[in-house]
PDB file of C-alpha atoms and ligand atoms in Angstrom:
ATOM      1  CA  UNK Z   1     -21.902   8.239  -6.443  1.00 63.00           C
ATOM      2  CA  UNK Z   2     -19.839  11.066  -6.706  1.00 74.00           C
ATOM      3  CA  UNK Z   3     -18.627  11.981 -10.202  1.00 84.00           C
ATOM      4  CA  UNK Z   4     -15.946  14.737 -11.030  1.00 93.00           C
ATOM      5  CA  UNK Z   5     -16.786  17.668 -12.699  1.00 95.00           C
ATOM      6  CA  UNK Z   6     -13.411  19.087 -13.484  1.00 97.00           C
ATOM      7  CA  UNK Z   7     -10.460  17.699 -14.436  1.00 97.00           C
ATOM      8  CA  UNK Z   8      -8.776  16.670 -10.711  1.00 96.00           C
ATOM      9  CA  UNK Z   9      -5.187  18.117 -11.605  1.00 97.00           C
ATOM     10  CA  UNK Z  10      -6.122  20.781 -14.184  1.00 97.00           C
ATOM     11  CA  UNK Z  11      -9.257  22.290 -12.220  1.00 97.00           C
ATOM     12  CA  UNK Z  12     -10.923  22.882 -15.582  1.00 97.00           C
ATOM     13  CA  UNK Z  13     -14.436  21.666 -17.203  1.00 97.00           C
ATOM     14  CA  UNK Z  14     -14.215  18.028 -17.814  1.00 97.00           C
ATOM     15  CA  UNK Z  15     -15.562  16.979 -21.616  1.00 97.00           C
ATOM     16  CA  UNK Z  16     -17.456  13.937 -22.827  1.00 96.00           C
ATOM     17  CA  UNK Z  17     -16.161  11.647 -25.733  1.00 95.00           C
ATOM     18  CA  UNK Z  18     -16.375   8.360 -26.684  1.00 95.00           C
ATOM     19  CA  UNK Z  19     -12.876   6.652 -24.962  1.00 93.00           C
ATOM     20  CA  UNK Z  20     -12.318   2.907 -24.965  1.00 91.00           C
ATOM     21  CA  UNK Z  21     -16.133   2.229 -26.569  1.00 93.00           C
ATOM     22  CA  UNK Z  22     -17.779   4.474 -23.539  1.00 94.00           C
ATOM     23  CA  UNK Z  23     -18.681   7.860 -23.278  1.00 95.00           C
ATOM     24  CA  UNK Z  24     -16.816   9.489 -20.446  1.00 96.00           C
ATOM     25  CA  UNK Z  25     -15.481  12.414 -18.824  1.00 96.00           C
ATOM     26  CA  UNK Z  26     -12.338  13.268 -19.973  1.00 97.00           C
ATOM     27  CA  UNK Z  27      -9.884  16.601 -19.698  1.00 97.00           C
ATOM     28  CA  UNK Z  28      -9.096  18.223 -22.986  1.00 96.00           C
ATOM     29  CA  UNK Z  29      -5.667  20.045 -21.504  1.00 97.00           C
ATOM     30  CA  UNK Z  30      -3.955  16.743 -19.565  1.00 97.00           C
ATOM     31  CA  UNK Z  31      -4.841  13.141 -20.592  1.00 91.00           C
ATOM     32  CA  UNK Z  32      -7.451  12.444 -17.138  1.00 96.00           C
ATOM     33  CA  UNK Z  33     -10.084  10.163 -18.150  1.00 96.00           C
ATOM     34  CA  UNK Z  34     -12.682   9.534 -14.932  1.00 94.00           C
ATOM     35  CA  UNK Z  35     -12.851   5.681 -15.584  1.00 92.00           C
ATOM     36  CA  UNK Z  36     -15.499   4.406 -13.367  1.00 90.00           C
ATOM     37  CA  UNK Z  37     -14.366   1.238 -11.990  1.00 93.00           C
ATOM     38  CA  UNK Z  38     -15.828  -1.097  -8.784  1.00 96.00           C
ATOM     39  CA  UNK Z  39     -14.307  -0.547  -5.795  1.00 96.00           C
ATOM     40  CA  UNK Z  40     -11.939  -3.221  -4.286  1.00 98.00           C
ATOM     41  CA  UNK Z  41     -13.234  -4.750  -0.921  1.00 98.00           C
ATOM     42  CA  UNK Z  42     -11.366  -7.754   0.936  1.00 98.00           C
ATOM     43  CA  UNK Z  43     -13.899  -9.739   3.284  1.00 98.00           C
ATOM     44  CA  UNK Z  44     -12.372 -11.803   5.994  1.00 98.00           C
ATOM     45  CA  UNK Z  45     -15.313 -14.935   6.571  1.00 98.00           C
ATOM     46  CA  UNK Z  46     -13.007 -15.801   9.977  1.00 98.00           C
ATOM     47  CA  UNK Z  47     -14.308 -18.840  11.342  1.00 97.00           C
ATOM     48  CA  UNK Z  48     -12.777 -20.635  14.751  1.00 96.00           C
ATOM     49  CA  UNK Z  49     -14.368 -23.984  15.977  1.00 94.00           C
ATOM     50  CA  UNK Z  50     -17.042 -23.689  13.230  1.00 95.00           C
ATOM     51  CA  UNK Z  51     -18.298 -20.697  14.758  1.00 96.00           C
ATOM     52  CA  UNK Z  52     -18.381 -17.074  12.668  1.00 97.00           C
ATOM     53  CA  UNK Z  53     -16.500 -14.396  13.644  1.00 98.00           C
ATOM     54  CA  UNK Z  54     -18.729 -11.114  12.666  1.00 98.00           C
ATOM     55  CA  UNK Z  55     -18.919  -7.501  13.581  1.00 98.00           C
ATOM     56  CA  UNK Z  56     -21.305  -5.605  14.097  1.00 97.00           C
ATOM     57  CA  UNK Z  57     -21.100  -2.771  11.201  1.00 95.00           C
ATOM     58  CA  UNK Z  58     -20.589   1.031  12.820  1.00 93.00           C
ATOM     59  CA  UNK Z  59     -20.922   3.055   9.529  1.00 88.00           C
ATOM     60  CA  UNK Z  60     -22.926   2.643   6.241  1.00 88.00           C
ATOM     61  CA  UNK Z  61     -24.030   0.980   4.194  1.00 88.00           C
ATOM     62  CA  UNK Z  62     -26.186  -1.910   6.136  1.00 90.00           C
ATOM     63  CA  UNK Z  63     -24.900   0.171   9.423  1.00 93.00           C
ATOM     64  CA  UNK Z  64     -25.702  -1.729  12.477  1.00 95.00           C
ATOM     65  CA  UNK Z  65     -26.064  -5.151  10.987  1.00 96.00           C
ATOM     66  CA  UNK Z  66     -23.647  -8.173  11.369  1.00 98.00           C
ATOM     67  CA  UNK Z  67     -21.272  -8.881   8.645  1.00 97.00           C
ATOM     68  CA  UNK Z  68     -17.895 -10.080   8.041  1.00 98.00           C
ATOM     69  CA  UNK Z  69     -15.138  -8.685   8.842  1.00 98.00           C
ATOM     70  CA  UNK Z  70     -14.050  -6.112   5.142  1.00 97.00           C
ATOM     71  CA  UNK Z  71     -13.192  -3.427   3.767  1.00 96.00           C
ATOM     72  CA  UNK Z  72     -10.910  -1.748   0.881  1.00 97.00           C
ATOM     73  CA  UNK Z  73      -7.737  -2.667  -0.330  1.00 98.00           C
ATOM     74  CA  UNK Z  74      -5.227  -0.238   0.120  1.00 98.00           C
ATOM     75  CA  UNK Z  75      -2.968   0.848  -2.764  1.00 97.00           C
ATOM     76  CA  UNK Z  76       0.181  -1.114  -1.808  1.00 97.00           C
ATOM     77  CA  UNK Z  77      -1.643  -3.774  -0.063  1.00 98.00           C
ATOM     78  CA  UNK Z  78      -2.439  -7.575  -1.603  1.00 98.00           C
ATOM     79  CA  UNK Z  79      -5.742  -8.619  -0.981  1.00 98.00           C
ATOM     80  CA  UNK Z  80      -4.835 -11.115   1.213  1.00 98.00           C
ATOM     81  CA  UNK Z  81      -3.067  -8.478   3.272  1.00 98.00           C
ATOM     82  CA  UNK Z  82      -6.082  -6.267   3.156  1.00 98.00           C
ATOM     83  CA  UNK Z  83      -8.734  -9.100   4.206  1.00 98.00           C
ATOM     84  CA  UNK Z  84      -6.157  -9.774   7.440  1.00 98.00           C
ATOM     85  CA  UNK Z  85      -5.610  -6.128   8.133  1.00 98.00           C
ATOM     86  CA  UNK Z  86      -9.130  -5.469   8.163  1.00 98.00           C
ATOM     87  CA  UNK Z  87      -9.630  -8.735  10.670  1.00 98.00           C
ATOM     88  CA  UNK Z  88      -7.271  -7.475  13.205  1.00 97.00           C
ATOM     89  CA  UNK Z  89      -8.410  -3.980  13.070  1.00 97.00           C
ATOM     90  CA  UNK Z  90     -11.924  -4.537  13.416  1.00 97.00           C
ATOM     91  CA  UNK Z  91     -11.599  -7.444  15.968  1.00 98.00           C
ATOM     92  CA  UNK Z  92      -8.810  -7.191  17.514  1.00 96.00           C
ATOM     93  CA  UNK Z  93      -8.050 -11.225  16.388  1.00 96.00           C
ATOM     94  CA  UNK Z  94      -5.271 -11.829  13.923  1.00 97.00           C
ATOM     95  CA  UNK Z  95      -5.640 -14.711  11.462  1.00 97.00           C
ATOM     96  CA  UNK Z  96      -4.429 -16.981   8.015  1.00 98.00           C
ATOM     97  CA  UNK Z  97      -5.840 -17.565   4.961  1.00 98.00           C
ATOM     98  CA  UNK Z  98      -7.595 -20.741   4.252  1.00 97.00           C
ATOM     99  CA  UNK Z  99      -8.927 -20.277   0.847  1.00 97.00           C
ATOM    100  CA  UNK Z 100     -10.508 -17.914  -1.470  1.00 98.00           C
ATOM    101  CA  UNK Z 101     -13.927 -18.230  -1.465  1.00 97.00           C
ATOM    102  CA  UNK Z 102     -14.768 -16.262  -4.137  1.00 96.00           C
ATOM    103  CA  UNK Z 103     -14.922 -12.672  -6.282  1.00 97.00           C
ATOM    104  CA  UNK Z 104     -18.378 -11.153  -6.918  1.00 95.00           C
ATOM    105  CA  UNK Z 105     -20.267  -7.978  -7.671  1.00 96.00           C
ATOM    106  CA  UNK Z 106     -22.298  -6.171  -5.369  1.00 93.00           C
ATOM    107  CA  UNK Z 107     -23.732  -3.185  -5.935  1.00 93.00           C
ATOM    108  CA  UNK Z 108     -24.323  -0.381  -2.518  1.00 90.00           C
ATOM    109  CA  UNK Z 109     -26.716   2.404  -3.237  1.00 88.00           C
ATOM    110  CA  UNK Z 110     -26.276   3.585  -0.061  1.00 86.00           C
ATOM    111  CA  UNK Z 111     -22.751   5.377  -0.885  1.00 87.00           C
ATOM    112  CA  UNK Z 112     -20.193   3.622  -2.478  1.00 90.00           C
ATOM    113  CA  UNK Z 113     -21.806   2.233  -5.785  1.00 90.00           C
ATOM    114  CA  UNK Z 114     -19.954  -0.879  -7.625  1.00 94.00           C
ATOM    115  CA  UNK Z 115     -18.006  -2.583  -5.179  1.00 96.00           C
ATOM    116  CA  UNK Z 116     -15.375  -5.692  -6.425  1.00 98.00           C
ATOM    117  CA  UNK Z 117     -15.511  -8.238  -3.087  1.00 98.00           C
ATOM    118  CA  UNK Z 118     -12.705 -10.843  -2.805  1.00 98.00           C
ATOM    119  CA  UNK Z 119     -14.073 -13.166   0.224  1.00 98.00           C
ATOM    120  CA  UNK Z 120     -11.548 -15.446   1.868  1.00 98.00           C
ATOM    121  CA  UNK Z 121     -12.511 -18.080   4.519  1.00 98.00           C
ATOM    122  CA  UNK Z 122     -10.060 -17.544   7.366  1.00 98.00           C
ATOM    123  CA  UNK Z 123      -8.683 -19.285  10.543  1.00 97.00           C
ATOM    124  CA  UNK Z 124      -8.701 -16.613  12.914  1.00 97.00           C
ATOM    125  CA  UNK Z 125      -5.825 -17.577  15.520  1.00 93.00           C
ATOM    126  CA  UNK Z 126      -4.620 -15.138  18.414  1.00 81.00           C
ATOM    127  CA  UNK Z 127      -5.736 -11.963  20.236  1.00 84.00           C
ATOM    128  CA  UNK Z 128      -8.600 -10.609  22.479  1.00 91.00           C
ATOM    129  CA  UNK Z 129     -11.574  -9.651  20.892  1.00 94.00           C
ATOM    130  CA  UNK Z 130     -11.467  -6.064  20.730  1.00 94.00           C
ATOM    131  CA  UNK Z 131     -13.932  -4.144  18.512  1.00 93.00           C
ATOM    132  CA  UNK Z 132     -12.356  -1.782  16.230  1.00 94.00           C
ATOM    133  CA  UNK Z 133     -13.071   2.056  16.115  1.00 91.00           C
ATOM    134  CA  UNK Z 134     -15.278   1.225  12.935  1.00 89.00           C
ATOM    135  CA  UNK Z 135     -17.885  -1.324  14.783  1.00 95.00           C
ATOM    136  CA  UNK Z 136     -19.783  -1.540  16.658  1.00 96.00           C
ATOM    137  CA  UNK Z 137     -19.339  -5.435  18.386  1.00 96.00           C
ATOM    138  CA  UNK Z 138     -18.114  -8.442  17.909  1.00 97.00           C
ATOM    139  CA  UNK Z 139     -18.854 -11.769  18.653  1.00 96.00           C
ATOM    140  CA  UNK Z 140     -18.505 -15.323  17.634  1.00 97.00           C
ATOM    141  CA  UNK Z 141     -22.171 -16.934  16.159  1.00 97.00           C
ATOM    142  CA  UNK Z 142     -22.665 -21.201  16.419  1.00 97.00           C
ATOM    143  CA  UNK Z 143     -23.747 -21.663  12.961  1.00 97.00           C
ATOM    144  CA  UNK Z 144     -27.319 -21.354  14.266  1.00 97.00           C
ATOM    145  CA  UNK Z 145     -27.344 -18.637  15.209  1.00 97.00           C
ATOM    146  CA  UNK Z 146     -26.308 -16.634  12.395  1.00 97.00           C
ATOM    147  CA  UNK Z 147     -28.351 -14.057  10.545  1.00 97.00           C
ATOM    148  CA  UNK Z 148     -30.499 -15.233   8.017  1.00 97.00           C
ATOM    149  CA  UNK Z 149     -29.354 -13.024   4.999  1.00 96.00           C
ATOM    150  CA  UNK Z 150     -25.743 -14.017   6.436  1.00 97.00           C
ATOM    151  CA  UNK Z 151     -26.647 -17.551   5.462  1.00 97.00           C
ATOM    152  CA  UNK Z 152     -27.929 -16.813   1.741  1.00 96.00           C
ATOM    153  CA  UNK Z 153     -24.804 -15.233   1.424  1.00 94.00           C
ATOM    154  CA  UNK Z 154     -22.465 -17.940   2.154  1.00 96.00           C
ATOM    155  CA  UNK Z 155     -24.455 -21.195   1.770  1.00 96.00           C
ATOM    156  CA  UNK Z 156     -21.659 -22.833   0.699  1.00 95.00           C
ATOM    157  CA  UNK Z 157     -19.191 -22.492   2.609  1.00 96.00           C
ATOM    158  CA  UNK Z 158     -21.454 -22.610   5.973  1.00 96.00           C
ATOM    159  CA  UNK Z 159     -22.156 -26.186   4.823  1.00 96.00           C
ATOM    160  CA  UNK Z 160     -18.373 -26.915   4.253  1.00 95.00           C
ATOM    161  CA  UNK Z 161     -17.496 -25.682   8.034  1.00 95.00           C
ATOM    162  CA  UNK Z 162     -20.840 -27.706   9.447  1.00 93.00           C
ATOM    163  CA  UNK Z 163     -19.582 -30.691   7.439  1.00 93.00           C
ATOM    164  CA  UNK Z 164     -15.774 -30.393   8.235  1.00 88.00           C
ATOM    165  CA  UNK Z 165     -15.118 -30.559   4.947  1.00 82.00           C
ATOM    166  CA  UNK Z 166     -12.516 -27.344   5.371  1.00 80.00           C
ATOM    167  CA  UNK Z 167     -11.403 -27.801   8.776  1.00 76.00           C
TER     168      UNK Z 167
HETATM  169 ZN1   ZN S   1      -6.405  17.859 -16.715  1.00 61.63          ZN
END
């Protein structure tokens, strides 16, 4: 991950001290402290007539691999909002929440470090499946069909669509 050197507004030497029981970079001129927090990343698990709605990732990490429908939350933006934005713009298929599934850590050593992920199951209603200028395809999976490490991931909720428990 990318860590700051110098003080972003300032442009001068970052120090460490202790701050808020951690040591971290902070400037001695303005009062910038380089917190290191998780990234915030909406996930849209879109689902119509128990089938998955998944693209086909175009950029890293796990490039080339199917996954949900994500990506961050925008300053401004709820993370419903986000998780719906990122839908549409990466499918081309609009959509409403059904429920939050869940919040969890995951941690990408490919670039982004500490991610936050908010995963909402989602109805996906209207629209033409378009894939987005950040994938690569899309494409609706039968249950059976769907990736094996797609299935660790959400167990739970795979067996609430099978078992129309949701809807
Ligand atoms: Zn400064």
């Amino acid at each position: 991950m990318k860590e700051y050197n110098y003080c972003p507004i300032c442009k001068i030497p970052l120090q460490i001290g202790i701050i808020a029981g951690k040591r971290r970079k902070h400037c001695p001129k303005c009062d910038f402290i380089d917190y290191k927090n998780p990234l915030p990343v909406a996930v849209a698990v879109a689902v119509k007539d128990k089938r998955f709605l998944l693209v086909k990732r175009g950029s890293p990490p796990r490039k080339g691999t199917w996954a949900s429908p994500a990506g961050f939350i925008e300053i401004g933006e709820t993370p419903e909002e986000a998780c719906l934005r990122e839908l549409k713009e990466e499918t081309g298929i609009s959509g409403e929440i059904v429920k939050l599934i869940g919040v969890s850590k995951r941690e990408d050593n490919e670039v982004y470090g500490d991610m936050l992920v908010v995963k909402y199951l989602v109805r996906t209603k209207s629209g033409k499946l378009t894939p987005g200028d950040e994938v690569e395809g899309v494409k609706f999976f039968d249950i059976a069909e769907l990736p094996d490490y797609y299935v660790n991931i959400y167990k739970q909720v795979i067996e609430e669509i099978q078992s129309g428990e949701v809807f």
